[in-house]
Tab-separated table of C-alpha atoms in Angstrom:
chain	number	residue	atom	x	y	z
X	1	UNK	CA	81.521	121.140	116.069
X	2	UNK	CA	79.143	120.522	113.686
X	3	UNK	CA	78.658	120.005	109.366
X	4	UNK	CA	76.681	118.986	107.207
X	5	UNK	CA	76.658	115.842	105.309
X	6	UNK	CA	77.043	117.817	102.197
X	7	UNK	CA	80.186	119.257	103.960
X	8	UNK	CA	81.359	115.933	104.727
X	9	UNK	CA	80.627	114.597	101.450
X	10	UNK	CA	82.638	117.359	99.770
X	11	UNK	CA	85.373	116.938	101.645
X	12	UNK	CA	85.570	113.139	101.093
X	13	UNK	CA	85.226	113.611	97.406
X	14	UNK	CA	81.788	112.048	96.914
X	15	UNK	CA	78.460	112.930	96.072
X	16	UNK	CA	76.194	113.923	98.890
X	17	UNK	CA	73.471	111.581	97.614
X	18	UNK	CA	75.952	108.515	98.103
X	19	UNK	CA	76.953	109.927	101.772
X	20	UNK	CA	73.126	110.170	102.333
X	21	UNK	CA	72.650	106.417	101.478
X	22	UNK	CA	75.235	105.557	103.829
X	23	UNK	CA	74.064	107.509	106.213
X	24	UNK	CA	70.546	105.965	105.669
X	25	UNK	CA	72.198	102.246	105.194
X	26	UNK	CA	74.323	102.533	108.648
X	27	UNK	CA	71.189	103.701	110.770
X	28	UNK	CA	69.393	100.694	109.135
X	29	UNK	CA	72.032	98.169	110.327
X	30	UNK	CA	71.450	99.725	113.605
X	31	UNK	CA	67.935	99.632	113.711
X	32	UNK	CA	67.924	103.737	114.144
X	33	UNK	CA	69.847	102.799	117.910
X	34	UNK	CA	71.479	105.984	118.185
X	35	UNK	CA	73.735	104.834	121.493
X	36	UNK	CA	75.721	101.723	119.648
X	37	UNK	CA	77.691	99.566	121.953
X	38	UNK	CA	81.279	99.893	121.497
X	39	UNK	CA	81.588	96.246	120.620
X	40	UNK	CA	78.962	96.872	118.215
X	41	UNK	CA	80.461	99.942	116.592
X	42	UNK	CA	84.002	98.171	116.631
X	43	UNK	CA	82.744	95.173	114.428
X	44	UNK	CA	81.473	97.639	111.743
X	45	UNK	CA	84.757	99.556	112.096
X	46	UNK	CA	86.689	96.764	111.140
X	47	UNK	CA	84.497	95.507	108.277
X	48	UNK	CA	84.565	98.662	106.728
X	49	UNK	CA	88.763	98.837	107.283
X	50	UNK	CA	88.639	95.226	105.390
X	51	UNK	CA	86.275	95.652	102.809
X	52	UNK	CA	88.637	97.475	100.249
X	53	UNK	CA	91.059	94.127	100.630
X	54	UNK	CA	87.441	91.967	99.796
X	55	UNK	CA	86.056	93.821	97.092
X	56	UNK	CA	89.459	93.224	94.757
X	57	UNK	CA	89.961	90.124	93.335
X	58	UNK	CA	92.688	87.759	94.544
X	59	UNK	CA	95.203	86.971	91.407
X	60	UNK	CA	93.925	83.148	91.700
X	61	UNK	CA	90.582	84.927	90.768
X	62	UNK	CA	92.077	86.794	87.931
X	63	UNK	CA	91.500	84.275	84.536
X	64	UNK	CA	95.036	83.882	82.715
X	65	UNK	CA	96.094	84.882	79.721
X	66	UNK	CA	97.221	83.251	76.419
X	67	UNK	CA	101.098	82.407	77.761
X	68	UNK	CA	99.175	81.047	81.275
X	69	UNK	CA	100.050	84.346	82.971
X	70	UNK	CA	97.783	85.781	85.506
């Protein structure tokens, strides 16, 4: 079956120009290679499964407040 990105992009809840630019940013990383090794593919699976946990800051990141409370 088959959709369109703006499809896909309304059903994930964000704008089609930001789907495009992943689109455009994960055929980069792949240098256009349209048949990705499974190792391959698996690697940027996982990244992208971890990056929510690396993009917040850990509480020893957070600066404290006036009573030394994080």
């Amino acid at each position: 079956m088959f959709y369109t990105n703006s499809r896909y992009a309304k059903v994930g809840g964000l704008p089609q120009s930001e789907l495009n630019q992943l689109v455009l940013q994960f055929l980069l990383l792949n240098d256009f290679r349209l048949v990705i090794p499974l190792e391959e593919l698996q690697r940027y699976a996982d990244q992208l499964l971890l990056y929510p946990y690396n993009s917040v800051p850990s509480a020893a990141q957070l600066p404290e407040d006036d009573l030394g409370v994080r």
